[in-house]
């Protein structure tokens, strides 16, 4: 084919292909049911993998760098105005099976070797940000050394993240926990915890939650 990148782009938009699609910048493995996405890719050796039964209703994928991985598990749902960004080399965004994003969720794995790992059956509401970096360096004036290195983020299985939450570099959220609206998470939240506030703090432990609607 004269323009292989064009076939890759059209197939990703329509969700038509069930085989590997290989282009110069990104390899796409699509087993999703419905795909509506846009891609900006700069680099080589990158992989986008969309699991069986997943549905994407409007996702912007931005990858700048080499040998990065963006893996969406089976039966996930991504609502409109979401964006998954990778800037750096050897970075990973991995979303577990059955995880859902309502709308306007931004994940950014930035700087060398960073990762955002999300477990199965998580529920992201809207206007949520998850980042591994501050995007710009901060230096100590006396030593000249950088004082804000990046750190990976990990979110366990069956975590509910409420609207407006921000989960920053180095954060770790344990399985079955709930992160309240507009919370700012920078540290470790234990399993089965309800955590709220900015900075986020645990207000109750030994809790769980379900997806059933209260209406």
CSV table of C-alpha atoms in Angstrom, one decimal, residues 92 94 114-120 122 124 130-132 151-157 159 161 167-175 177 179 185-191:
chain,number,residue,atom,x,y,z
A,92,UNK,CA,3.6,2.7,29.9
A,94,UNK,CA,-2.0,0.2,31.3
A,114,UNK,CA,7.4,6.3,33.9
A,115,UNK,CA,4.1,4.4,34.2
A,116,UNK,CA,0.5,4.8,35.1
A,117,UNK,CA,-1.0,1.4,36.1
A,118,UNK,CA,-4.7,1.2,36.7
A,119,UNK,CA,-6.3,-2.0,38.0
A,120,UNK,CA,-9.4,-3.8,36.8
A,122,UNK,CA,-12.0,1.0,38.3
A,124,UNK,CA,-13.3,7.3,36.9
A,130,UNK,CA,-3.4,11.6,36.6
A,131,UNK,CA,0.3,12.6,36.1
A,132,UNK,CA,3.8,11.3,36.7
A,151,UNK,CA,7.5,9.1,39.8
A,152,UNK,CA,5.1,6.5,38.5
A,153,UNK,CA,1.5,6.2,39.7
A,154,UNK,CA,-0.4,3.0,40.6
A,155,UNK,CA,-4.1,2.6,41.2
A,156,UNK,CA,-5.3,-0.8,42.4
A,157,UNK,CA,-8.3,-2.7,41.3
A,159,UNK,CA,-11.1,2.0,42.8
A,161,UNK,CA,-12.3,8.2,41.7
A,167,UNK,CA,-3.6,12.1,41.3
A,168,UNK,CA,0.0,13.2,41.0
A,169,UNK,CA,3.4,11.7,40.7
A,170,UNK,CA,4.3,9.0,43.3
A,171,UNK,CA,0.7,8.4,44.3
A,172,UNK,CA,-0.5,4.9,45.1
A,173,UNK,CA,-4.2,4.1,45.7
A,174,UNK,CA,-5.0,0.7,47.2
A,175,UNK,CA,-7.7,-1.7,45.9
A,177,UNK,CA,-10.8,2.6,47.8
A,179,UNK,CA,-11.1,9.1,46.3
A,185,UNK,CA,-3.5,12.7,46.0
A,186,UNK,CA,0.3,12.7,46.3
A,187,UNK,CA,1.0,9.8,48.7
A,188,UNK,CA,-0.2,6.3,49.6
A,189,UNK,CA,-3.9,5.6,50.2
A,190,UNK,CA,-4.4,2.1,51.8
A,191,UNK,CA,-6.8,-0.5,50.5
